[in-house]
PDB file of C-alpha atoms in Angstrom:
ATOM      1  CA  MET A  80      25.670   0.770  -9.508  1.00  0.00           C
ATOM      2  CA  VAL A  81      23.281   0.139  -6.675  1.00  0.00           C
ATOM      3  CA  LYS A  82      24.322   3.476  -5.108  1.00  0.00           C
ATOM      4  CA  ASN A  83      23.644   5.359  -8.342  1.00  0.00           C
ATOM      5  CA  ARG A  84      20.021   6.730  -8.008  1.00  0.00           C
ATOM      6  CA  PRO A  85      19.236   6.677 -11.861  1.00  0.00           C
ATOM      7  CA  ALA A  86      20.673   3.224 -12.121  1.00  0.00           C
ATOM      8  CA  SER A  87      18.639   2.090  -9.035  1.00  0.00           C
ATOM      9  CA  PHE A  88      15.671   3.575 -10.621  1.00  0.00           C
ATOM     10  CA  VAL A  89      16.198   1.447 -13.766  1.00  0.00           C
ATOM     11  CA  PHE A  90      16.667  -1.820 -11.815  1.00  0.00           C
ATOM     12  CA  MET A  91      13.424  -1.047  -9.757  1.00  0.00           C
ATOM     13  CA  THR A  92      11.534  -0.506 -12.786  1.00  0.00           C
ATOM     14  CA  ALA A  93      12.787  -3.720 -14.576  1.00  0.00           C
ATOM     15  CA  VAL A  94      11.815  -5.763 -11.455  1.00  0.00           C
ATOM     16  CA  TYR A  95       8.445  -4.374 -11.318  1.00  0.00           C
ATOM     17  CA  VAL A  96       7.752  -4.721 -15.138  1.00  0.00           C
ATOM     18  CA  LEU A  97       8.970  -8.266 -14.904  1.00  0.00           C
ATOM     19  CA  ALA A  98       6.799  -8.962 -11.841  1.00  0.00           C
ATOM     20  CA  THR A  99       3.793  -7.682 -13.725  1.00  0.00           C
ATOM     21  CA  VAL A 100       4.452  -9.476 -16.739  1.00  0.00           C
ATOM     22  CA  LEU A 101       4.729 -12.761 -14.570  1.00  0.00           C
ATOM     23  CA  GLY A 102       1.541 -12.020 -12.600  1.00  0.00           C
ATOM     24  CA  VAL A 103      -0.626 -11.438 -15.734  1.00  0.00           C
ATOM     25  CA  TYR A 104       0.867 -14.647 -17.371  1.00  0.00           C
ATOM     26  CA  LEU A 105       0.223 -16.648 -14.135  1.00  0.00           C
ATOM     27  CA  TYR A 106      -3.112 -15.236 -13.589  1.00  0.00           C
ATOM     28  CA  ASN A 107      -4.255 -16.293 -17.060  1.00  0.00           C
ATOM     29  CA  TYR A 108      -2.770 -19.721 -16.713  1.00  0.00           C
ATOM     30  CA  PHE A 109      -4.380 -20.285 -13.296  1.00  0.00           C
ATOM     31  CA  ASN A 110      -7.612 -18.990 -14.181  1.00  0.00           C
ATOM     32  CA  ALA A 111      -7.871 -21.163 -17.389  1.00  0.00           C
ATOM     33  CA  SER A 112      -6.172 -24.353 -16.010  1.00  0.00           C
ATOM     34  CA  VAL A 113      -6.239 -24.568 -12.286  1.00  0.00           C
ATOM     35  CA  PHE A 114      -8.783 -22.526 -10.082  1.00  0.00           C
ATOM     36  CA  GLN A 115     -11.083 -21.368 -12.710  1.00  0.00           C
ATOM     37  CA  ASP A 116     -12.054 -18.602 -10.104  1.00  0.00           C
ATOM     38  CA  TYR A 117     -10.736 -15.199 -10.828  1.00  0.00           C
ATOM     39  CA  ARG A 118     -10.345 -14.311  -7.097  1.00  0.00           C
ATOM     40  CA  LEU A 119      -8.195 -17.356  -6.324  1.00  0.00           C
ATOM     41  CA  SER A 120      -6.239 -16.883  -9.611  1.00  0.00           C
ATOM     42  CA  LEU A 121      -5.501 -13.392  -8.699  1.00  0.00           C
ATOM     43  CA  PHE A 122      -4.429 -14.187  -5.300  1.00  0.00           C
ATOM     44  CA  ALA A 123      -2.065 -16.972  -6.540  1.00  0.00           C
ATOM     45  CA  ALA A 124      -0.499 -14.561  -9.141  1.00  0.00           C
ATOM     46  CA  ASP A 125      -0.142 -12.019  -6.615  1.00  0.00           C
ATOM     47  CA  PHE A 126       1.592 -14.257  -4.334  1.00  0.00           C
ATOM     48  CA  ALA A 127       4.007 -15.360  -7.077  1.00  0.00           C
ATOM     49  CA  ALA A 128       4.681 -11.745  -8.183  1.00  0.00           C
ATOM     50  CA  THR A 129       5.534 -10.902  -4.472  1.00  0.00           C
ATOM     51  CA  VAL A 130       7.951 -13.947  -4.331  1.00  0.00           C
ATOM     52  CA  PHE A 131       9.599 -12.653  -7.330  1.00  0.00           C
ATOM     53  CA  VAL A 132       9.981  -9.241  -5.992  1.00  0.00           C
ATOM     54  CA  PHE A 133      11.330 -10.939  -2.709  1.00  0.00           C
ATOM     55  CA  ILE A 134      14.074 -12.649  -4.559  1.00  0.00           C
ATOM     56  CA  PHE A 135      15.384  -9.382  -5.912  1.00  0.00           C
ATOM     57  CA  SER A 136      15.274  -7.992  -2.326  1.00  0.00           C
ATOM     58  CA  LEU A 137      17.605 -10.790  -1.279  1.00  0.00           C
ATOM     59  CA  ILE A 138      19.943 -10.166  -4.251  1.00  0.00           C
ATOM     60  CA  PHE A 139      20.017  -6.496  -3.397  1.00  0.00           C
ATOM     61  CA  ARG A 140      20.184  -7.357   0.404  1.00  0.00           C
ATOM     62  CA  ASN A 141      17.343  -4.579   0.826  1.00  0.00           C
ATOM     63  CA  ALA A 142      13.831  -5.246   1.739  1.00  0.00           C
ATOM     64  CA  SER A 143      12.825  -1.901   0.592  1.00  0.00           C
ATOM     65  CA  VAL A 144      12.873  -3.212  -2.947  1.00  0.00           C
ATOM     66  CA  TYR A 145       9.172  -4.294  -1.942  1.00  0.00           C
ATOM     67  CA  ASP A 146       8.094  -0.714  -0.831  1.00  0.00           C
ATOM     68  CA  PRO A 147       6.477   0.333  -4.228  1.00  0.00           C
ATOM     69  CA  TYR A 148       4.526  -2.939  -4.400  1.00  0.00           C
ATOM     70  CA  TRP A 149       2.071  -1.349  -1.850  1.00  0.00           C
ATOM     71  CA  SER A 150       0.931   1.311  -4.291  1.00  0.00           C
ATOM     72  CA  VAL A 151       1.700  -0.315  -7.781  1.00  0.00           C
ATOM     73  CA  GLN A 152      -0.233  -3.492  -6.991  1.00  0.00           C
ATOM     74  CA  PRO A 153      -3.822  -2.193  -6.730  1.00  0.00           C
ATOM     75  CA  ILE A 154      -3.281  -0.111  -9.986  1.00  0.00           C
ATOM     76  CA  VAL A 155      -1.957  -2.860 -11.862  1.00  0.00           C
ATOM     77  CA  ILE A 156      -4.608  -5.247 -10.843  1.00  0.00           C
ATOM     78  CA  LEU A 157      -7.644  -2.897 -11.287  1.00  0.00           C
ATOM     79  CA  VAL A 158      -6.340  -1.672 -14.747  1.00  0.00           C
ATOM     80  CA  ALA A 159      -5.812  -5.115 -15.770  1.00  0.00           C
ATOM     81  CA  PHE A 160      -9.315  -6.275 -15.019  1.00  0.00           C
ATOM     82  CA  ALA A 161     -10.799  -3.120 -16.629  1.00  0.00           C
ATOM     83  CA  VAL A 162      -8.823  -3.456 -19.799  1.00  0.00           C
ATOM     84  CA  ALA A 163      -9.697  -7.270 -20.057  1.00  0.00           C
ATOM     85  CA  LYS A 164     -13.347  -6.401 -19.702  1.00  0.00           C
ATOM     86  CA  VAL A 165     -13.272  -3.991 -22.478  1.00  0.00           C
ATOM     87  CA  ASN A 166     -11.202  -6.157 -24.664  1.00  0.00           C
ATOM     88  CA  ALA A 167     -13.903  -8.899 -24.149  1.00  0.00           C
ATOM     89  CA  GLY A 168     -16.493  -6.548 -25.641  1.00  0.00           C
ATOM     90  CA  GLY A 169     -17.813  -5.268 -22.208  1.00  0.00           C
ATOM     91  CA  GLN A 170     -18.334  -1.695 -20.992  1.00  0.00           C
ATOM     92  CA  LEU A 171     -17.108   0.010 -17.761  1.00  0.00           C
ATOM     93  CA  ASN A 172     -20.109   1.452 -15.906  1.00  0.00           C
ATOM     94  CA  LEU A 173     -19.916   4.517 -13.700  1.00  0.00           C
ATOM     95  CA  LEU A 174     -19.059   2.829 -10.495  1.00  0.00           C
ATOM     96  CA  ALA A 175     -16.159   1.005 -12.379  1.00  0.00           C
ATOM     97  CA  ILE A 176     -14.850   4.340 -13.819  1.00  0.00           C
ATOM     98  CA  LEU A 177     -15.049   6.159 -10.466  1.00  0.00           C
ATOM     99  CA  LEU A 178     -13.224   3.338  -8.634  1.00  0.00           C
ATOM    100  CA  LEU A 179     -10.429   3.322 -11.310  1.00  0.00           C
ATOM    101  CA  ALA A 180     -10.134   6.962 -10.924  1.00  0.00           C
ATOM    102  CA  ALA A 181      -9.892   6.860  -7.191  1.00  0.00           C
ATOM    103  CA  VAL A 182      -7.339   3.995  -7.098  1.00  0.00           C
ATOM    104  CA  CYS A 183      -5.247   5.407  -9.681  1.00  0.00           C
ATOM    105  CA  TYR A 184      -5.188   8.836  -8.059  1.00  0.00           C
ATOM    106  CA  TRP A 185      -4.170   7.171  -4.781  1.00  0.00           C
ATOM    107  CA  GLY A 186      -1.567   4.860  -6.369  1.00  0.00           C
ATOM    108  CA  ILE A 187       0.053   7.274  -8.611  1.00  0.00           C
ATOM    109  CA  ARG A 188       0.365   9.750  -5.738  1.00  0.00           C
ATOM    110  CA  LEU A 189       1.801   7.436  -3.321  1.00  0.00           C
ATOM    111  CA  THR A 190       4.246   5.765  -5.885  1.00  0.00           C
ATOM    112  CA  ALA A 191       5.483   9.407  -6.771  1.00  0.00           C
ATOM    113  CA  ASN A 192       6.019  10.042  -3.104  1.00  0.00           C
ATOM    114  CA  TRP A 193       8.137   6.910  -2.942  1.00  0.00           C
ATOM    115  CA  ALA A 194      10.027   7.755  -5.986  1.00  0.00           C
ATOM    116  CA  TYR A 195      10.689  11.342  -4.675  1.00  0.00           C
ATOM    117  CA  THR A 196      12.271   9.930  -1.216  1.00  0.00           C
ATOM    118  CA  PHE A 197      13.866   6.934  -3.076  1.00  0.00           C
ATOM    119  CA  ALA A 198      17.713   7.462  -2.567  1.00  0.00           C
ATOM    120  CA  ASN A 199      19.194   4.160  -4.045  1.00  0.00           C
ATOM    121  CA  LEU A 200      19.048   0.427  -3.660  1.00  0.00           C
ATOM    122  CA  THR A 201      21.419   0.596  -0.655  1.00  0.00           C
ATOM    123  CA  ALA A 202      18.799   2.691   1.346  1.00  0.00           C
ATOM    124  CA  GLN A 203      16.566   0.550   3.399  1.00  0.00           C
ATOM    125  CA  ASP A 204      13.405   1.529   5.579  1.00  0.00           C
ATOM    126  CA  TRP A 205      14.563   1.988   9.171  1.00  0.00           C
ATOM    127  CA  ARG A 206      11.812  -0.474  10.408  1.00  0.00           C
ATOM    128  CA  TYR A 207      13.292  -3.243   8.288  1.00  0.00           C
ATOM    129  CA  THR A 208      16.731  -2.587   9.615  1.00  0.00           C
ATOM    130  CA  MET A 209      15.427  -2.540  13.205  1.00  0.00           C
ATOM    131  CA  LEU A 210      13.462  -5.897  12.574  1.00  0.00           C
ATOM    132  CA  HIS A 211      16.711  -7.412  11.280  1.00  0.00           C
ATOM    133  CA  GLU A 212      18.657  -6.250  14.298  1.00  0.00           C
ATOM    134  CA  LYS A 213      15.899  -7.551  16.648  1.00  0.00           C
ATOM    135  CA  THR A 214      15.308 -10.903  15.033  1.00  0.00           C
ATOM    136  CA  GLY A 215      18.599 -12.021  13.865  1.00  0.00           C
ATOM    137  CA  PHE A 216      18.701 -15.709  12.514  1.00  0.00           C
ATOM    138  CA  PHE A 217      14.969 -15.437  12.065  1.00  0.00           C
ATOM    139  CA  TYR A 218      14.958 -12.219   9.900  1.00  0.00           C
ATOM    140  CA  PRO A 219      14.775 -14.091   6.517  1.00  0.00           C
ATOM    141  CA  LEU A 220      11.432 -15.542   7.626  1.00  0.00           C
ATOM    142  CA  ILE A 221      10.225 -12.257   8.974  1.00  0.00           C
ATOM    143  CA  ASN A 222      11.277 -10.523   5.827  1.00  0.00           C
ATOM    144  CA  PHE A 223       9.320 -12.941   3.784  1.00  0.00           C
ATOM    145  CA  ILE A 224       6.107 -13.210   5.758  1.00  0.00           C
ATOM    146  CA  GLY A 225       5.925  -9.877   7.681  1.00  0.00           C
ATOM    147  CA  ILE A 226       7.606  -7.346   5.291  1.00  0.00           C
ATOM    148  CA  HIS A 227       6.457  -9.001   1.982  1.00  0.00           C
ATOM    149  CA  MET A 228       3.556 -11.365   2.327  1.00  0.00           C
ATOM    150  CA  VAL A 229       1.378  -9.665   4.989  1.00  0.00           C
ATOM    151  CA  PRO A 230       1.100  -6.302   3.215  1.00  0.00           C
ATOM    152  CA  THR A 231       0.469  -8.267  -0.169  1.00  0.00           C
ATOM    153  CA  ILE A 232      -2.351 -10.069   1.449  1.00  0.00           C
ATOM    154  CA  VAL A 233      -3.808  -6.914   3.083  1.00  0.00           C
ATOM    155  CA  VAL A 234      -3.611  -4.817  -0.022  1.00  0.00           C
ATOM    156  CA  TYR A 235      -5.069  -7.746  -2.147  1.00  0.00           C
ATOM    157  CA  LEU A 236      -8.127  -7.732   0.208  1.00  0.00           C
ATOM    158  CA  CYS A 237      -8.321  -4.028   0.034  1.00  0.00           C
ATOM    159  CA  ILE A 238      -8.433  -4.054  -3.866  1.00  0.00           C
ATOM    160  CA  LEU A 239     -10.598  -7.034  -4.091  1.00  0.00           C
ATOM    161  CA  PRO A 240     -13.859  -5.456  -3.688  1.00  0.00           C
ATOM    162  CA  ALA A 241     -13.076  -2.958  -6.603  1.00  0.00           C
ATOM    163  CA  VAL A 242     -12.136  -6.013  -8.743  1.00  0.00           C
ATOM    164  CA  ILE A 243     -15.379  -7.683  -7.943  1.00  0.00           C
ATOM    165  CA  ALA A 244     -17.360  -4.626  -8.736  1.00  0.00           C
ATOM    166  CA  VAL A 245     -15.684  -4.210 -12.101  1.00  0.00           C
ATOM    167  CA  ASN A 246     -15.772  -7.813 -12.961  1.00  0.00           C
ATOM    168  CA  THR A 247     -19.421  -8.201 -12.040  1.00  0.00           C
ATOM    169  CA  ASP A 248     -20.769  -4.883 -13.223  1.00  0.00           C
ATOM    170  CA  ALA A 249     -21.967  -4.034  -9.773  1.00  0.00           C
ATOM    171  CA  ALA A 250     -24.789  -1.518 -10.178  1.00  0.00           C
ATOM    172  CA  PHE A 251     -23.867   2.095  -9.267  1.00  0.00           C
ATOM    173  CA  LYS A 252     -25.945   3.927  -6.605  1.00  0.00           C
ATOM    174  CA  PRO A 253     -25.872   7.507  -5.608  1.00  0.00           C
ATOM    175  CA  LEU A 254     -24.356   6.841  -2.140  1.00  0.00           C
ATOM    176  CA  CYS A 255     -21.349   5.382  -3.855  1.00  0.00           C
ATOM    177  CA  VAL A 256     -20.234   8.721  -4.784  1.00  0.00           C
ATOM    178  CA  VAL A 257     -19.996   9.722  -1.208  1.00  0.00           C
ATOM    179  CA  PHE A 258     -17.617   6.930  -0.431  1.00  0.00           C
ATOM    180  CA  ILE A 259     -15.473   7.522  -3.573  1.00  0.00           C
ATOM    181  CA  LEU A 260     -15.067  11.096  -2.630  1.00  0.00           C
ATOM    182  CA  MET A 261     -14.012   9.771   0.792  1.00  0.00           C
ATOM    183  CA  SER A 262     -11.205   7.918  -0.777  1.00  0.00           C
ATOM    184  CA  VAL A 263     -10.200  10.851  -2.814  1.00  0.00           C
ATOM    185  CA  CYS A 264     -10.157  13.054   0.012  1.00  0.00           C
ATOM    186  CA  ALA A 265      -8.136  10.545   2.110  1.00  0.00           C
ATOM    187  CA  ALA A 266      -5.569  10.295  -0.537  1.00  0.00           C
ATOM    188  CA  THR A 267      -5.387  14.144  -0.739  1.00  0.00           C
ATOM    189  CA  ILE A 268      -4.868  14.209   2.965  1.00  0.00           C
ATOM    190  CA  GLN A 269      -1.917  11.996   2.513  1.00  0.00           C
ATOM    191  CA  LEU A 270      -0.534  14.100  -0.369  1.00  0.00           C
ATOM    192  CA  ILE A 271      -0.756  17.213   1.927  1.00  0.00           C
ATOM    193  CA  ALA A 272       0.718  15.372   4.940  1.00  0.00           C
ATOM    194  CA  ASP A 273       3.653  14.111   2.874  1.00  0.00           C
ATOM    195  CA  ILE A 274       4.313  17.405   1.417  1.00  0.00           C
ATOM    196  CA  GLN A 275       4.512  19.082   4.647  1.00  0.00           C
ATOM    197  CA  MET A 276       6.723  16.344   6.099  1.00  0.00           C
ATOM    198  CA  GLN A 277       9.161  16.632   3.345  1.00  0.00           C
ATOM    199  CA  LYS A 278       9.239  20.490   3.857  1.00  0.00           C
ATOM    200  CA  PHE A 279      10.019  19.929   7.572  1.00  0.00           C
ATOM    201  CA  ARG A 280      12.642  17.478   7.061  1.00  0.00           C
ATOM    202  CA  LYS A 281      14.455  19.669   4.558  1.00  0.00           C
ATOM    203  CA  SER A 282      14.251  22.653   7.108  1.00  0.00           C
ATOM    204  CA  GLY A 283      16.584  20.547   9.417  1.00  0.00           C
ATOM    205  CA  VAL A 284      14.827  21.908  12.511  1.00  0.00           C
ATOM    206  CA  GLY A 285      14.588  18.457  14.000  1.00  0.00           C
ATOM    207  CA  GLY A 286      12.286  17.315  16.957  1.00  0.00           C
ATOM    208  CA  PHE A 287       8.580  16.976  16.022  1.00  0.00           C
ATOM    209  CA  ILE A 288       6.734  18.553  13.308  1.00  0.00           C
ATOM    210  CA  ARG A 289       3.942  20.851  14.593  1.00  0.00           C
ATOM    211  CA  THR A 290       2.736  22.554  11.549  1.00  0.00           C
ATOM    212  CA  GLY A 291      -0.173  21.895   9.164  1.00  0.00           C
ATOM    213  CA  LEU A 292      -2.006  18.673   9.600  1.00  0.00           C
ATOM    214  CA  TRP A 293       0.753  17.407  11.848  1.00  0.00           C
ATOM    215  CA  LYS A 294      -0.300  20.029  14.289  1.00  0.00           C
ATOM    216  CA  HIS A 295      -3.184  18.054  15.418  1.00  0.00           C
ATOM    217  CA  ALA A 296      -2.270  14.558  14.614  1.00  0.00           C
ATOM    218  CA  ARG A 297       0.871  12.399  15.038  1.00  0.00           C
ATOM    219  CA  HIS A 298      -0.074  10.291  11.859  1.00  0.00           C
ATOM    220  CA  PRO A 299      -2.312  12.126   9.395  1.00  0.00           C
ATOM    221  CA  ASN A 300      -0.749  10.206   6.592  1.00  0.00           C
ATOM    222  CA  TYR A 301      -1.675   6.817   8.080  1.00  0.00           C
ATOM    223  CA  PHE A 302      -5.216   8.215   8.672  1.00  0.00           C
ATOM    224  CA  GLY A 303      -5.359   9.006   4.978  1.00  0.00           C
ATOM    225  CA  GLU A 304      -4.322   5.524   4.131  1.00  0.00           C
ATOM    226  CA  ILE A 305      -6.999   3.947   6.425  1.00  0.00           C
ATOM    227  CA  ALA A 306      -9.668   6.133   5.171  1.00  0.00           C
ATOM    228  CA  MET A 307      -8.864   5.573   1.545  1.00  0.00           C
ATOM    229  CA  TRP A 308      -9.719   1.899   1.760  1.00  0.00           C
ATOM    230  CA  TRP A 309     -12.626   2.134   3.983  1.00  0.00           C
ATOM    231  CA  GLY A 310     -13.989   4.482   1.185  1.00  0.00           C
ATOM    232  CA  ILE A 311     -13.322   1.953  -1.465  1.00  0.00           C
ATOM    233  CA  GLY A 312     -14.873  -0.860   0.627  1.00  0.00           C
ATOM    234  CA  LEU A 313     -17.909   1.048   1.612  1.00  0.00           C
ATOM    235  CA  ALA A 314     -18.525   2.170  -1.897  1.00  0.00           C
ATOM    236  CA  CYS A 315     -18.426  -1.473  -3.251  1.00  0.00           C
ATOM    237  CA  PHE A 316     -20.672  -2.571  -0.232  1.00  0.00           C
ATOM    238  CA  THR A 317     -23.170   0.192  -1.132  1.00  0.00           C
ATOM    239  CA  ALA A 318     -23.293  -1.296  -4.673  1.00  0.00           C
ATOM    240  CA  MET A 319     -23.433  -4.865  -3.567  1.00  0.00           C
ATOM    241  CA  PRO A 320     -25.261  -4.679  -0.026  1.00  0.00           C
ATOM    242  CA  GLY A 321     -25.087  -7.582   2.490  1.00  0.00           C
ATOM    243  CA  ASN A 322     -21.748  -8.861   1.270  1.00  0.00           C
ATOM    244  CA  TRP A 323     -19.712  -8.058   4.562  1.00  0.00           C
ATOM    245  CA  MET A 324     -16.707  -9.656   3.261  1.00  0.00           C
ATOM    246  CA  LEU A 325     -16.111  -6.651   0.949  1.00  0.00           C
ATOM    247  CA  LEU A 326     -15.102  -4.680   4.112  1.00  0.00           C
ATOM    248  CA  THR A 327     -12.276  -7.409   5.198  1.00  0.00           C
ATOM    249  CA  GLY A 328      -9.652  -5.339   3.321  1.00  0.00           C
ATOM    250  CA  ALA A 329     -10.334  -2.076   5.072  1.00  0.00           C
ATOM    251  CA  PHE A 330     -10.601  -3.809   8.381  1.00  0.00           C
ATOM    252  CA  THR A 331      -7.289  -5.652   8.124  1.00  0.00           C
ATOM    253  CA  ASN A 332      -5.550  -2.581   6.784  1.00  0.00           C
ATOM    254  CA  THR A 333      -6.805  -0.687   9.850  1.00  0.00           C
ATOM    255  CA  LEU A 334      -5.453  -3.483  12.109  1.00  0.00           C
ATOM    256  CA  LEU A 335      -2.075  -3.366  10.154  1.00  0.00           C
ATOM    257  CA  PHE A 336      -1.689   0.332  10.847  1.00  0.00           C
ATOM    258  CA  CYS A 337      -3.098   0.376  14.270  1.00  0.00           C
ATOM    259  CA  CYS A 338      -1.358  -2.692  15.639  1.00  0.00           C
ATOM    260  CA  VAL A 339       2.005  -2.553  13.752  1.00  0.00           C
ATOM    261  CA  SER A 340       2.845   0.647  11.882  1.00  0.00           C
ATOM    262  CA  ILE A 341       1.764   3.053  14.508  1.00  0.00           C
ATOM    263  CA  PRO A 342       3.340   1.284  17.367  1.00  0.00           C
ATOM    264  CA  MET A 343       6.500   1.113  15.482  1.00  0.00           C
ATOM    265  CA  ALA A 344       6.581   4.822  14.684  1.00  0.00           C
ATOM    266  CA  GLU A 345       5.543   5.735  18.127  1.00  0.00           C
ATOM    267  CA  GLY A 346       8.366   3.532  19.635  1.00  0.00           C
ATOM    268  CA  ARG A 347      10.903   5.389  17.594  1.00  0.00           C
ATOM    269  CA  GLN A 348       9.440   8.828  18.301  1.00  0.00           C
ATOM    270  CA  GLY A 349       9.438   7.941  21.993  1.00  0.00           C
ATOM    271  CA  LYS A 350      13.031   7.921  22.163  1.00  0.00           C
ATOM    272  CA  LYS A 351      13.308  11.755  21.247  1.00  0.00           C
ATOM    273  CA  PRO A 352      13.178  14.252  24.234  1.00  0.00           C
ATOM    274  CA  GLY A 353       9.783  15.932  24.693  1.00  0.00           C
ATOM    275  CA  PHE A 354       7.624  13.093  23.110  1.00  0.00           C
ATOM    276  CA  ALA A 355       5.525  12.788  26.363  1.00  0.00           C
ATOM    277  CA  GLU A 356       4.446  16.484  26.000  1.00  0.00           C
ATOM    278  CA  TYR A 357       4.100  16.213  22.166  1.00  0.00           C
ATOM    279  CA  LYS A 358       1.945  13.194  22.726  1.00  0.00           C
ATOM    280  CA  LYS A 359      -0.413  15.006  25.092  1.00  0.00           C
ATOM    281  CA  GLU A 360      -0.885  17.833  22.730  1.00  0.00           C
ATOM    282  CA  THR A 361      -1.717  15.837  19.582  1.00  0.00           C
ATOM    283  CA  ARG A 362      -4.207  12.836  18.723  1.00  0.00           C
ATOM    284  CA  ILE A 363      -3.005   9.843  17.074  1.00  0.00           C
ATOM    285  CA  LEU A 364      -4.588   9.958  13.634  1.00  0.00           C
ATOM    286  CA  ILE A 365      -6.981  13.140  13.280  1.00  0.00           C
TER     287      ILE A 365
END
């Protein structure tokens, strides 16, 4: 069954629906009985939902079960807070609506790209396989911390400013529009870069892609992901000036890509002939 693509989609959907139900239930429980702080309650529920997904990654022996979490998590979190606010009799101001629109656009697009490239439950990201081969006995720990928990924490920090803005009715300011547009443009760059890469892979040419956005940069998709969260963070910082912690998510996300994702991708590409020349002719991000 796990080699069947439709069946694999059904399994993945079930895992994420159950993870969402668990997360919402635990958030309400923690917020009412344990922490009584929505930020801590959200983190605890997010942590538990990640553990739930991790268990299924062990069951299917495939760490890529976690892959959609990166794009699904922010949508679920922000939409849940927006719905809760409306159900409680509140209203969403312009900033909240714009943040919701930007995050949903980014998340739906990224999830759609995952779905398009998803083969079945036996297909695992090459990076996870490489980590398994290199770490051996310690891979379960690397899997739990590095592949599951670190990304969860990073994206939690990225979406938290928007959650705070929605929850506290942060005042909209005209400059917020500039940064929201920055996020939308960043997600669009990712969209274009992914489409161009898919066409290149289908062509079967091999080597390095040297067309479109990829003609000028080796990782335009990563640039889009980094810029997306700087846009969200700066929009919220503009609405709530002085709170520098709102930029923590964008900063840690940048570190994750610059210190982990890009070096791993460059290391793999570096094994191909002609990489030195390709590297001289292109920039890293944009």
